[in-house]
Amino acid sequence: GAGVSQSPSNKVTEKGKDVELRCDPISGHTALYWYRQSLGQGLEFLIYFQGNSAPDKSGLPSDRFSAERTGGSVSTLTIQRTQQEDSAVYLCASSSRDGSGYTFGSGTRLTVV
Amino acid sequence: GNSVTQMEGPVTLSEEAFLTINCTYTATGYPSLFWYVQYPGEGLQLLLKATKADDKGSNKGFEATYRKETTSFHLEKGSVQVSDSAVYFCALRDGDSSYKLIFGSGTRLLVRP
């Protein structure tokens, strides 16, 4: 597609429920990144994919967070047993293998009530 | 580890005033440096970048020079406009193969007519 597409744009969930956030990268971009933007923590890196592999998962805050990527394209970030501190905007970005064309999506605003 | 420190906001200026937003970094090796901008209700957009020492990035009247001796990448604009009101993020991309970005905490700029 023309840009990085994320869905849903907004998600309200009850504490303890699982949520899935989707990212559709720019066509042909082999690298995909997830970031989190929250009031207390600023903008922080979560995980990086190159193709379907995730060589850097260092930013995932707990084992409740996981992500996968299939077909070298769409990625899903899953948060299990959501907590109020998970409330944030989750941003996805994609780039070419060499890091060029780095582009962010508009994000998913997650609110845990 | 690598980190980015930028001045806290909000920064409030009158239209046509001179803008400086300070950014310093800590990194091993030779990172690339970036300024991103987030306009109200929109996603992150790349404003400018510099990939090596003494490079100057520029765009839309904004400039920043990669200063290795002072580990700084301060953002400047000679005459701000109301439309420049946004949150500005300084970021670095370290030299490893993951291309993840490390962000500062962001500086909110408010320009009054």
PDB file of N, CA, C and O in Angstrom, chain A residues 33 35 37 42-43 45 48 56 58 91 97-100 102 104-106, chain B residues 36 38 42-44 46 89 93 96-105:
ATOM      1  N   TYR A  33       8.743  -2.598  12.476  1.00  0.00           N
ATOM      2  CA  TYR A  33       9.064  -2.247  13.864  1.00  0.00           C
ATOM      3  C   TYR A  33       7.783  -1.893  14.612  1.00  0.00           C
ATOM      4  O   TYR A  33       6.888  -1.265  14.033  1.00  0.00           O
ATOM      5  N   TYR A  35       6.574   0.213  18.115  1.00  0.00           N
ATOM      6  CA  TYR A  35       6.943   1.145  19.172  1.00  0.00           C
ATOM      7  C   TYR A  35       5.708   1.411  20.023  1.00  0.00           C
ATOM      8  O   TYR A  35       4.579   1.207  19.585  1.00  0.00           O
ATOM      9  N   GLN A  37       4.029   4.539  22.538  1.00  0.00           N
ATOM     10  CA  GLN A  37       4.101   5.931  22.966  1.00  0.00           C
ATOM     11  C   GLN A  37       3.156   6.092  24.139  1.00  0.00           C
ATOM     12  O   GLN A  37       1.942   6.046  23.978  1.00  0.00           O
ATOM     13  N   GLY A  42       7.351   7.869  27.307  1.00  0.00           N
ATOM     14  CA  GLY A  42       7.759   8.441  26.033  1.00  0.00           C
ATOM     15  C   GLY A  42       7.563   7.439  24.903  1.00  0.00           C
ATOM     16  O   GLY A  42       6.656   6.615  24.935  1.00  0.00           O
ATOM     17  N   LEU A  43       8.437   7.506  23.922  1.00  0.00           N
ATOM     18  CA  LEU A  43       8.345   6.663  22.733  1.00  0.00           C
ATOM     19  C   LEU A  43       9.409   5.576  22.848  1.00  0.00           C
ATOM     20  O   LEU A  43      10.606   5.865  22.808  1.00  0.00           O
ATOM     21  N   PHE A  45      10.940   1.585  21.794  1.00  0.00           N
ATOM     22  CA  PHE A  45      11.009   0.469  20.863  1.00  0.00           C
ATOM     23  C   PHE A  45      10.515  -0.804  21.535  1.00  0.00           C
ATOM     24  O   PHE A  45      10.811  -1.051  22.699  1.00  0.00           O
ATOM     25  N   TYR A  48      11.501  -5.711  16.521  1.00  0.00           N
ATOM     26  CA  TYR A  48      11.914  -5.495  15.127  1.00  0.00           C
ATOM     27  C   TYR A  48      11.838  -6.816  14.381  1.00  0.00           C
ATOM     28  O   TYR A  48      12.286  -7.841  14.890  1.00  0.00           O
ATOM     29  N   ASP A  56      15.342  -8.849  17.142  1.00  0.00           N
ATOM     30  CA  ASP A  56      15.446  -7.957  18.286  1.00  0.00           C
ATOM     31  C   ASP A  56      14.076  -7.812  18.935  1.00  0.00           C
ATOM     32  O   ASP A  56      13.199  -7.131  18.388  1.00  0.00           O
ATOM     33  N   SER A  58      14.032  -6.957  22.256  1.00  0.00           N
ATOM     34  CA  SER A  58      14.517  -6.464  23.536  1.00  0.00           C
ATOM     35  C   SER A  58      13.578  -5.486  24.222  1.00  0.00           C
ATOM     36  O   SER A  58      13.675  -5.277  25.428  1.00  0.00           O
ATOM     37  N   LEU A  91       2.619   2.213  17.845  1.00  0.00           N
ATOM     38  CA  LEU A  91       3.011   2.654  16.510  1.00  0.00           C
ATOM     39  C   LEU A  91       3.772   1.552  15.796  1.00  0.00           C
ATOM     40  O   LEU A  91       4.590   0.858  16.389  1.00  0.00           O
ATOM     41  N   ARG A  97      15.235  -3.182   3.708  1.00  0.00           N
ATOM     42  CA  ARG A  97      16.202  -3.960   4.472  1.00  0.00           C
ATOM     43  C   ARG A  97      17.346  -3.088   4.988  1.00  0.00           C
ATOM     44  O   ARG A  97      17.825  -3.275   6.104  1.00  0.00           O
ATOM     45  N   ASP A  98      17.746  -2.076   4.198  1.00  0.00           N
ATOM     46  CA  ASP A  98      18.877  -1.235   4.601  1.00  0.00           C
ATOM     47  C   ASP A  98      18.444  -0.047   5.460  1.00  0.00           C
ATOM     48  O   ASP A  98      19.249   0.834   5.742  1.00  0.00           O
ATOM     49  N   GLY A  99      17.183  -0.014   5.870  1.00  0.00           N
ATOM     50  CA  GLY A  99      16.703   1.049   6.737  1.00  0.00           C
ATOM     51  C   GLY A  99      16.161   2.263   6.007  1.00  0.00           C
ATOM     52  O   GLY A  99      15.645   3.187   6.633  1.00  0.00           O
ATOM     53  N   SER A 100      16.240   2.270   4.683  1.00  0.00           N
ATOM     54  CA  SER A 100      15.740   3.421   3.937  1.00  0.00           C
ATOM     55  C   SER A 100      14.211   3.391   3.856  1.00  0.00           C
ATOM     56  O   SER A 100      13.603   2.340   3.986  1.00  0.00           O
ATOM     57  N   TYR A 102      12.050   4.626   5.932  1.00  0.00           N
ATOM     58  CA  TYR A 102      11.458   4.382   7.260  1.00  0.00           C
ATOM     59  C   TYR A 102      10.203   5.228   7.401  1.00  0.00           C
ATOM     60  O   TYR A 102      10.259   6.443   7.386  1.00  0.00           O
ATOM     61  N   PHE A 104       6.288   5.654   9.492  1.00  0.00           N
ATOM     62  CA  PHE A 104       5.418   5.272  10.598  1.00  0.00           C
ATOM     63  C   PHE A 104       3.954   5.253  10.168  1.00  0.00           C
ATOM     64  O   PHE A 104       3.531   6.050   9.320  1.00  0.00           O
ATOM     65  N   GLY A 105       3.187   4.376  10.792  1.00  0.00           N
ATOM     66  CA  GLY A 105       1.744   4.401  10.681  1.00  0.00           C
ATOM     67  C   GLY A 105       1.160   5.410  11.655  1.00  0.00           C
ATOM     68  O   GLY A 105       1.893   6.034  12.429  1.00  0.00           O
ATOM     69  N   SER A 106      -0.175   5.560  11.619  1.00  0.00           N
ATOM     70  CA  SER A 106      -0.839   6.536  12.474  1.00  0.00           C
ATOM     71  C   SER A 106      -1.072   6.029  13.887  1.00  0.00           C
ATOM     72  O   SER A 106      -1.453   6.797  14.761  1.00  0.00           O
TER      73      SER A 106
ATOM     74  N   TYR B  36      11.963  14.081  14.339  1.00  0.00           N
ATOM     75  CA  TYR B  36      10.621  13.736  13.895  1.00  0.00           C
ATOM     76  C   TYR B  36       9.645  14.767  14.470  1.00  0.00           C
ATOM     77  O   TYR B  36       9.879  15.342  15.537  1.00  0.00           O
ATOM     78  N   GLN B  38       5.385  15.507  15.246  1.00  0.00           N
ATOM     79  CA  GLN B  38       4.039  14.939  15.377  1.00  0.00           C
ATOM     80  C   GLN B  38       3.060  16.095  15.528  1.00  0.00           C
ATOM     81  O   GLN B  38       2.983  16.728  16.587  1.00  0.00           O
ATOM     82  N   GLU B  42      -2.018  13.641  14.321  1.00  0.00           N
ATOM     83  CA  GLU B  42      -1.371  12.955  13.199  1.00  0.00           C
ATOM     84  C   GLU B  42      -0.261  12.033  13.689  1.00  0.00           C
ATOM     85  O   GLU B  42       0.116  12.039  14.851  1.00  0.00           O
ATOM     86  N   GLY B  43       0.285  11.240  12.758  1.00  0.00           N
ATOM     87  CA  GLY B  43       1.364  10.332  13.086  1.00  0.00           C
ATOM     88  C   GLY B  43       2.726  11.004  13.032  1.00  0.00           C
ATOM     89  O   GLY B  43       2.845  12.190  12.710  1.00  0.00           O
ATOM     90  N   LEU B  44       3.753  10.242  13.349  1.00  0.00           N
ATOM     91  CA  LEU B  44       5.126  10.745  13.320  1.00  0.00           C
ATOM     92  C   LEU B  44       5.599  10.927  11.880  1.00  0.00           C
ATOM     93  O   LEU B  44       5.432  10.036  11.048  1.00  0.00           O
ATOM     94  N   LEU B  46       9.062  12.204   9.563  1.00  0.00           N
ATOM     95  CA  LEU B  46      10.459  12.586   9.557  1.00  0.00           C
ATOM     96  C   LEU B  46      10.587  14.041   9.126  1.00  0.00           C
ATOM     97  O   LEU B  46      10.061  14.443   8.079  1.00  0.00           O
ATOM     98  N   PHE B  89      10.453  15.332  18.245  1.00  0.00           N
ATOM     99  CA  PHE B  89      11.223  14.242  18.860  1.00  0.00           C
ATOM    100  C   PHE B  89      12.591  14.145  18.204  1.00  0.00           C
ATOM    101  O   PHE B  89      12.688  14.043  16.975  1.00  0.00           O
ATOM    102  N   ARG B  93      19.629   6.444  15.532  1.00  0.00           N
ATOM    103  CA  ARG B  93      19.586   5.065  15.051  1.00  0.00           C
ATOM    104  C   ARG B  93      20.998   4.535  15.142  1.00  0.00           C
ATOM    105  O   ARG B  93      21.895   5.075  14.513  1.00  0.00           O
ATOM    106  N   ASP B  96      24.019  -0.787  14.559  1.00  0.00           N
ATOM    107  CA  ASP B  96      23.875  -2.225  14.364  1.00  0.00           C
ATOM    108  C   ASP B  96      22.852  -2.492  13.271  1.00  0.00           C
ATOM    109  O   ASP B  96      22.365  -1.602  12.608  1.00  0.00           O
ATOM    110  N   SER B  97      22.513  -3.713  13.072  1.00  0.00           N
ATOM    111  CA  SER B  97      21.704  -4.057  11.913  1.00  0.00           C
ATOM    112  C   SER B  97      20.213  -3.952  12.149  1.00  0.00           C
ATOM    113  O   SER B  97      19.423  -4.207  11.253  1.00  0.00           O
ATOM    114  N   SER B  98      19.786  -3.573  13.361  1.00  0.00           N
ATOM    115  CA  SER B  98      18.356  -3.614  13.628  1.00  0.00           C
ATOM    116  C   SER B  98      17.609  -2.370  13.179  1.00  0.00           C
ATOM    117  O   SER B  98      16.409  -2.414  13.018  1.00  0.00           O
ATOM    118  N   TYR B  99      18.340  -1.257  13.031  1.00  0.00           N
ATOM    119  CA  TYR B  99      17.740   0.010  12.609  1.00  0.00           C
ATOM    120  C   TYR B  99      16.647   0.516  13.538  1.00  0.00           C
ATOM    121  O   TYR B  99      15.814   1.312  13.135  1.00  0.00           O
ATOM    122  N   LYS B 100      16.625   0.061  14.776  1.00  0.00           N
ATOM    123  CA  LYS B 100      15.629   0.616  15.685  1.00  0.00           C
ATOM    124  C   LYS B 100      16.026   2.038  16.041  1.00  0.00           C
ATOM    125  O   LYS B 100      17.202   2.396  16.058  1.00  0.00           O
ATOM    126  N   LEU B 101      15.001   2.837  16.316  1.00  0.00           N
ATOM    127  CA  LEU B 101      15.203   4.226  16.706  1.00  0.00           C
ATOM    128  C   LEU B 101      15.090   4.361  18.214  1.00  0.00           C
ATOM    129  O   LEU B 101      14.231   3.746  18.836  1.00  0.00           O
ATOM    130  N   ILE B 102      15.956   5.197  18.781  1.00  0.00           N
ATOM    131  CA  ILE B 102      15.881   5.534  20.202  1.00  0.00           C
ATOM    132  C   ILE B 102      15.502   7.001  20.279  1.00  0.00           C
ATOM    133  O   ILE B 102      16.205   7.859  19.727  1.00  0.00           O
ATOM    134  N   PHE B 103      14.386   7.282  20.939  1.00  0.00           N
ATOM    135  CA  PHE B 103      13.802   8.618  20.937  1.00  0.00           C
ATOM    136  C   PHE B 103      14.065   9.362  22.239  1.00  0.00           C
ATOM    137  O   PHE B 103      14.151   8.758  23.313  1.00  0.00           O
ATOM    138  N   GLY B 104      14.131  10.683  22.115  1.00  0.00           N
ATOM    139  CA  GLY B 104      14.029  11.528  23.289  1.00  0.00           C
ATOM    140  C   GLY B 104      12.579  11.613  23.725  1.00  0.00           C
ATOM    141  O   GLY B 104      11.680  11.049  23.092  1.00  0.00           O
ATOM    142  N   SER B 105      12.349  12.342  24.802  1.00  0.00           N
ATOM    143  CA  SER B 105      11.018  12.371  25.410  1.00  0.00           C
ATOM    144  C   SER B 105      10.044  13.300  24.699  1.00  0.00           C
ATOM    145  O   SER B 105       8.858  13.301  25.009  1.00  0.00           O
TER     146      SER B 105
END
